[in-house]
Short mmCIF file of C-alpha atoms in Angstrom, two decimals:
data_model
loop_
_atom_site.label_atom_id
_atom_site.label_comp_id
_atom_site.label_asym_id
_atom_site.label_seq_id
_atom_site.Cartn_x
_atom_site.Cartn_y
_atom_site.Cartn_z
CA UNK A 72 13.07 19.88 -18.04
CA UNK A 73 8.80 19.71 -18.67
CA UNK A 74 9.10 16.12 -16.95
CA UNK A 75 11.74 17.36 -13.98
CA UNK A 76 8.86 20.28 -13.48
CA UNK A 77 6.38 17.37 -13.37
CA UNK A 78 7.82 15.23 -11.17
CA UNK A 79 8.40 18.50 -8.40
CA UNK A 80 4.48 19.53 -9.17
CA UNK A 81 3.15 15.80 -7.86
CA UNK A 82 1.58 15.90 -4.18
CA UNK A 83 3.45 13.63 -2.43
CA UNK A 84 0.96 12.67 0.59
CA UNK A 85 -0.71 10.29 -1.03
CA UNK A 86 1.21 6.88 -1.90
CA UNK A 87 -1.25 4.99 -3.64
CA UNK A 88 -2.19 7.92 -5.88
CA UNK A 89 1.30 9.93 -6.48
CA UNK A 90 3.56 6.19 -7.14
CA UNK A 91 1.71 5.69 -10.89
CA UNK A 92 2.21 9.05 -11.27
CA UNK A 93 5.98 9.19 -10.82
CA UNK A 94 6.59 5.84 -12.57
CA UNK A 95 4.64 7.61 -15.71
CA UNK A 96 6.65 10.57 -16.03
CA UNK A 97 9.82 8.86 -15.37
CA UNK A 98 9.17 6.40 -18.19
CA UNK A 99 8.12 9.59 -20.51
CA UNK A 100 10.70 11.66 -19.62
CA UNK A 101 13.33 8.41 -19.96
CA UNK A 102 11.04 7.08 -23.23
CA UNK A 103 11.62 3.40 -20.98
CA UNK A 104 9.62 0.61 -21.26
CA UNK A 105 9.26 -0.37 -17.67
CA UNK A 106 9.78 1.71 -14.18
CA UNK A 107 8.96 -0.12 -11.01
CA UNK A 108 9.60 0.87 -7.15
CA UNK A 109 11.16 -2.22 -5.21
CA UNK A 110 11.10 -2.58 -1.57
CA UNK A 111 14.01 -4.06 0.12
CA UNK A 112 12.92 -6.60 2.40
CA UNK A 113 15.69 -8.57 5.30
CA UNK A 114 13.26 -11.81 6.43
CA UNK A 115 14.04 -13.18 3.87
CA UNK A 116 16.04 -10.87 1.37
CA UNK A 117 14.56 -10.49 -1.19
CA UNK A 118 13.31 -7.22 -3.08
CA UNK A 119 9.44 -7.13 -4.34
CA UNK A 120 7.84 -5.02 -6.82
CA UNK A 121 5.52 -2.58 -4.63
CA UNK A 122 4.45 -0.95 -7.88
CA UNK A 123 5.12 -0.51 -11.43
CA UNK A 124 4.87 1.16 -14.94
CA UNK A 125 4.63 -0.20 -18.34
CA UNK A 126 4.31 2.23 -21.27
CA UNK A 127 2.93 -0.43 -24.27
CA UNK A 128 -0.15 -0.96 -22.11
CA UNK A 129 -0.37 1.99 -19.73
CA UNK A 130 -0.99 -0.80 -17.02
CA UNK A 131 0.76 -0.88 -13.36
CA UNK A 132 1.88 -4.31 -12.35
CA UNK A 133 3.25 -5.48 -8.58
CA UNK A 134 3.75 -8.54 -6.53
CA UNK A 135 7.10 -10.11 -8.22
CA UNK A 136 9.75 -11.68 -6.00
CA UNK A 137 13.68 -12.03 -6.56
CA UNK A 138 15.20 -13.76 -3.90
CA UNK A 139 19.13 -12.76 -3.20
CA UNK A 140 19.71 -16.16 -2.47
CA UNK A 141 18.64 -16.90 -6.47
CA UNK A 142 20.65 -13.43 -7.73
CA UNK A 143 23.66 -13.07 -5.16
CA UNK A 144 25.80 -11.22 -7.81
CA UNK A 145 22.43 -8.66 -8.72
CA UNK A 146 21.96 -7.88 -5.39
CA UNK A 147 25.54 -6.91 -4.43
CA UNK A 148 25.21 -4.13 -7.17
CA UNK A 149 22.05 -2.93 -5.81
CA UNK A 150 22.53 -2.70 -2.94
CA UNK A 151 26.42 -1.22 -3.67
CA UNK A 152 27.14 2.37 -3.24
CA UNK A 153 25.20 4.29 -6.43
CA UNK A 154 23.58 3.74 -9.41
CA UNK A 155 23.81 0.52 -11.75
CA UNK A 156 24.28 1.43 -15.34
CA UNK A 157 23.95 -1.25 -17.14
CA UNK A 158 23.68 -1.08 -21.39
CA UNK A 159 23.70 -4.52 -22.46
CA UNK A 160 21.76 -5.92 -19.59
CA UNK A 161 21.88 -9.54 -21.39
CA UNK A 162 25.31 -10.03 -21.72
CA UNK A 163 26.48 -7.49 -18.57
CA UNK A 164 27.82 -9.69 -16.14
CA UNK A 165 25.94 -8.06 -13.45
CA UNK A 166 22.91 -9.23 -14.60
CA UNK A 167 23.86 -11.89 -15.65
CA UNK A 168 21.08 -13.68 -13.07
CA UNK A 169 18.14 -12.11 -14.55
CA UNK A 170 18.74 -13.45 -17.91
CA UNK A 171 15.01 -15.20 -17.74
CA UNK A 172 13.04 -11.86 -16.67
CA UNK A 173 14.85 -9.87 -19.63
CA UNK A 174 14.56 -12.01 -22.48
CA UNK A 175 10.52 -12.77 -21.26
CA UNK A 176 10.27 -8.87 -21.00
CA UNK A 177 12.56 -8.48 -24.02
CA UNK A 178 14.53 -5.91 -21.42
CA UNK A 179 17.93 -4.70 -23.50
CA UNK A 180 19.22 -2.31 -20.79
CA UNK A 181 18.86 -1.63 -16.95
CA UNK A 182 19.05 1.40 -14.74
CA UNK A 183 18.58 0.97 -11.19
CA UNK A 184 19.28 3.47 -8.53
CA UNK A 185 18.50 3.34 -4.94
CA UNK A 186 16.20 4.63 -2.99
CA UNK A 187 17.15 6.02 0.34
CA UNK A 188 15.26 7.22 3.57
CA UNK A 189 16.59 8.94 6.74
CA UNK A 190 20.08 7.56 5.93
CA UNK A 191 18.85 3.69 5.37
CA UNK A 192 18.35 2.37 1.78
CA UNK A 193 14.94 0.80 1.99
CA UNK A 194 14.01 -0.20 -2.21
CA UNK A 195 15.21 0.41 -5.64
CA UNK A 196 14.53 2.30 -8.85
CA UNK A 197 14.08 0.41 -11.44
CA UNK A 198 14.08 1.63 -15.38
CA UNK A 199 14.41 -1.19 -18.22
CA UNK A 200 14.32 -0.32 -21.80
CA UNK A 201 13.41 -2.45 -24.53
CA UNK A 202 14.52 -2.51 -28.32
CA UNK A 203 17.75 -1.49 -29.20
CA UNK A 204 20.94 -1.79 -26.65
CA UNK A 205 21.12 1.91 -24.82
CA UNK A 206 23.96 3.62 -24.03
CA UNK A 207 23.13 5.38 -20.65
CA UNK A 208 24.16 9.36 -20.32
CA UNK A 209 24.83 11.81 -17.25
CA UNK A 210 21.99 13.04 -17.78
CA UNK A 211 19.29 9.48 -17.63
CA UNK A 212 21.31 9.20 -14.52
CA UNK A 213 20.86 12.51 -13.03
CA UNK A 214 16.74 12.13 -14.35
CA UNK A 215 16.71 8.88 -12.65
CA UNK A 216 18.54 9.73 -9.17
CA UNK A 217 16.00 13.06 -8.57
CA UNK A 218 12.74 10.55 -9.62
CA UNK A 219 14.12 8.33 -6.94
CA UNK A 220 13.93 10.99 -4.97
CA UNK A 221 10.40 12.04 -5.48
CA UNK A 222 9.89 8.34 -4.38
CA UNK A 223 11.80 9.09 -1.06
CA UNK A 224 9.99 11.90 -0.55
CA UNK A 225 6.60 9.80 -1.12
CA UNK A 226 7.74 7.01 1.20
CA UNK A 227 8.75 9.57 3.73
CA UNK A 228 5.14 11.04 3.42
CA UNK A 229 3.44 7.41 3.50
CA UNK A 230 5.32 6.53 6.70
CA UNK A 231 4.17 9.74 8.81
CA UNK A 232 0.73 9.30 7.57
CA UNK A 233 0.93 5.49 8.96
CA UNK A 234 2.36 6.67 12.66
CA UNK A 235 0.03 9.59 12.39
CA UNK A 236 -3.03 7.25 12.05
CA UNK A 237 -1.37 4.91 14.35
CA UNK A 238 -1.48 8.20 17.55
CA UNK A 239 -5.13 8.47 16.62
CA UNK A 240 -5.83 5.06 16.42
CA UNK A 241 -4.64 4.17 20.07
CA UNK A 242 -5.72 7.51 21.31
CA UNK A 243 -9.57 6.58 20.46
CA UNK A 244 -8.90 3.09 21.67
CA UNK A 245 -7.46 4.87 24.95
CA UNK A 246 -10.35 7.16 24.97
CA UNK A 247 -13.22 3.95 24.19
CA UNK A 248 -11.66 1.94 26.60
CA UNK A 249 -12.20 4.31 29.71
CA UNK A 250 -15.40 5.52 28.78
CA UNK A 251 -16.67 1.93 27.91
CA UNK A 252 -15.09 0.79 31.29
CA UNK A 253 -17.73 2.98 33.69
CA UNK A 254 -20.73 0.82 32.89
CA UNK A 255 -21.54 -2.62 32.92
CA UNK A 256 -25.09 -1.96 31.78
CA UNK A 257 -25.55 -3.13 28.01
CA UNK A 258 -27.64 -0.52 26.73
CA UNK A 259 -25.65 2.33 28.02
CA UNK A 260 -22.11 0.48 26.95
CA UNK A 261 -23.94 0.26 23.38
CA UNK A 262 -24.75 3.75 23.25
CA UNK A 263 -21.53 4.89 24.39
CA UNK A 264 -19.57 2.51 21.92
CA UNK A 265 -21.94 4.21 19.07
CA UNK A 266 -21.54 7.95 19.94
CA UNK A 267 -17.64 7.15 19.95
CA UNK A 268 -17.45 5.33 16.75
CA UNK A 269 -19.60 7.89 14.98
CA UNK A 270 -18.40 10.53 13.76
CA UNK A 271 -14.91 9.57 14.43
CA UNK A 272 -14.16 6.39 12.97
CA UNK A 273 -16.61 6.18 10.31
CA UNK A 274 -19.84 7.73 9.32
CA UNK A 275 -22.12 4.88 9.98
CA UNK A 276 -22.37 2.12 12.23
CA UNK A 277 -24.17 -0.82 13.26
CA UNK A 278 -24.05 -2.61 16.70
CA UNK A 279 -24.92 -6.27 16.91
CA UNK A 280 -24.12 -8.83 20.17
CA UNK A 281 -24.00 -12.45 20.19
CA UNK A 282 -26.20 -13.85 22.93
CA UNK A 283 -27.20 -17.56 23.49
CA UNK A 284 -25.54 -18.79 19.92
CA UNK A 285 -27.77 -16.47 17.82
CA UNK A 286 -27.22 -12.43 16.95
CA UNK A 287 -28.99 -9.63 17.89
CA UNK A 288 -29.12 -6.18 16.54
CA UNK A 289 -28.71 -3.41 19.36
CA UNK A 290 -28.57 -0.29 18.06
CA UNK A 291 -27.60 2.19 14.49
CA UNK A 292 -26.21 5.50 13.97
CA UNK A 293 -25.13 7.85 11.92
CA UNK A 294 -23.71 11.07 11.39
CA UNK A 295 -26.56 12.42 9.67
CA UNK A 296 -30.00 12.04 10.07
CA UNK A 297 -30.84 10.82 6.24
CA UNK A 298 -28.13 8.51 6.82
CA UNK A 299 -29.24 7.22 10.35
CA UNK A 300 -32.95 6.54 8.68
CA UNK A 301 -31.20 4.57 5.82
CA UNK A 302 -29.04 2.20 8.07
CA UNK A 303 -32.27 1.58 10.33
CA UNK A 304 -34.52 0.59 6.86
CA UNK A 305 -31.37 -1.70 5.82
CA UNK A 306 -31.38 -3.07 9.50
CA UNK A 307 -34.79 -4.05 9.23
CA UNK A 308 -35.20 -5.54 5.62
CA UNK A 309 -31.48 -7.36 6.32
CA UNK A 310 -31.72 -8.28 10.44
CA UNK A 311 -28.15 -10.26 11.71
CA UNK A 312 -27.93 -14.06 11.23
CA UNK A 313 -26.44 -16.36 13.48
CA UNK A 314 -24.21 -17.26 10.18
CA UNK A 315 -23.24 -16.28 7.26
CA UNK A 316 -21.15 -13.48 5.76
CA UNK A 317 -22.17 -11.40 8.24
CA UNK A 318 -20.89 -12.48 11.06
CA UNK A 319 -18.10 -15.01 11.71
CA UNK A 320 -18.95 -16.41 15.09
CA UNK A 321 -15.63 -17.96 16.28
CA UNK A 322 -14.16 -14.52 16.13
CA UNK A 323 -17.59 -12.71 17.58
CA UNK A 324 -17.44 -10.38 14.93
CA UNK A 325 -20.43 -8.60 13.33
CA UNK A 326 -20.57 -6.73 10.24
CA UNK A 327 -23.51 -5.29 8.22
CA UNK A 328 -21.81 -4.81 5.05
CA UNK A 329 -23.04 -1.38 4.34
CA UNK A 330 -21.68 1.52 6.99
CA UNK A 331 -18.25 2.77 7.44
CA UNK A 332 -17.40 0.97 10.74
CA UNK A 333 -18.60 -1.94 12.73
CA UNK A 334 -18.82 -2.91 16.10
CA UNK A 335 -18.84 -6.17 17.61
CA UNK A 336 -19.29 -7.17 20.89
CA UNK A 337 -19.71 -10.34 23.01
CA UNK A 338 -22.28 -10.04 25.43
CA UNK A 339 -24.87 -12.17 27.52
CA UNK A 340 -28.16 -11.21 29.48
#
């Protein structure tokens, strides 16, 4: 119950900071080894470890790769219609493929369940216990099934946060582009590309054009005036090169390293 009351107290706007979260009190409340988030992906199909949870260490782990072209008969349970319940993982027929990742994670028993949003399954749940062979009751499974669905409710979270930023992203490039559009005079484009990148994007920002193969610094800004004075001192004791890390000129873009957002334009006089 403590862990169930856990799980519904986590903000779920926040992916990056809510997933360890969930994985920890799902391998508490479970007393499993292991809990990981997999993300079903089509091209190719495969699932891949997004983010996960081991107890021993208290670390999070991601990045691994199983390919249902290696683990047909896996991936036909997973992505079946419920939850896989499986005690003896190493003899269990349906995992029968992953006989390498248990034994090297000494993983006795598996408990996957999927993970579902706005009708499409889109990843797995993933709980594997170590030590002794475990017997799995109604109630790991109904534990298990309302975890995954904290992690639906995450994802759901993550993905309007992602279009959200996408609206405002394209509504300042929108906004930049017409405003930017009314002058061709360099100083006044510079100012203008400043005043809209400050506050808006970032806090800071630096302006730099490339002009006859070498750099040139055009203008600084910031949202406060402490912070505009600091940018101009670092402008001045660290002026733009023609190369280095700075600025990569193939791409013509500039970057000083130290503000929130930088802008790069090509430009001659």
């Amino acid at each position: 119950v403590a862990a169930m009351l856990h799980l519904a107290a986590i903000p779920n706007d926040d992916w990056e900071a809510s997933m360890p979260q969930i994985l920890q009190i799902a391998s508490q409340g479970l007393g499993v080894e292991r809990v990981s988030y997999w993300s079903i992906r089509e091209q190719p199909r495969l699932i891949h470890c997004d983010v996960g949870y081991v107890a021993g260490p208290r670390a999070l782990e991601h990045g691994r790769v199983l390919l249902e072209s290696d683990h047909p008969r896996y991936f036909r349970e997973i992505r079946g219609a419920g939850v896989v319940a499986i005690d003896d993982a190493q003899s269990d027929a349906r995992s029968a493929e992953l006989l390498e990742y248990l034994r090297v994670r000494k993983i006795v028993s598996l408990l996957d369940v999927p993970v579902s949003t706005r009708g499409s399954r889109v990843g797995v749940l993933c709980h594997e216990h170590t030590g002794a062979i475990r017997h799995w009751t109604d109630s790991d499974i109904d534990f298990a099934i309302a975890t995954a669905q904290t992690v639906a409710a995450a994802l759901e979270a993550r993905t309007c946060t992602v279009a959200e930023t996408s609206r405002e992203r394209t509504a300042f490039l929108d906004r930049s582009s017409l405003r930017l559009s009314k002058t061709r005079n360099l100083g006044a484009v510079a100012q203008e590309a400043m005043a809209l990148a400050v506050p808006e994007v970032a806090d800071g920002a630096i302006l730099d054009v490339l002009e006859d193969g070498g750099v040139a610094r055009i203008g600084v800004a910031h949202r406060t005036q402490e912070g505009h004075r600091l940018l101009e001192e670092i402008s001045q004791q660290h002026p733009p090169r023609a190369q280095g890390p700075q600025l990569d000129t193939e791409r013509g873009a500039a970057c000083a390293g130290v503000c929130g957002a930088c802008l790069a334009t090509r430009a001659t006089r």
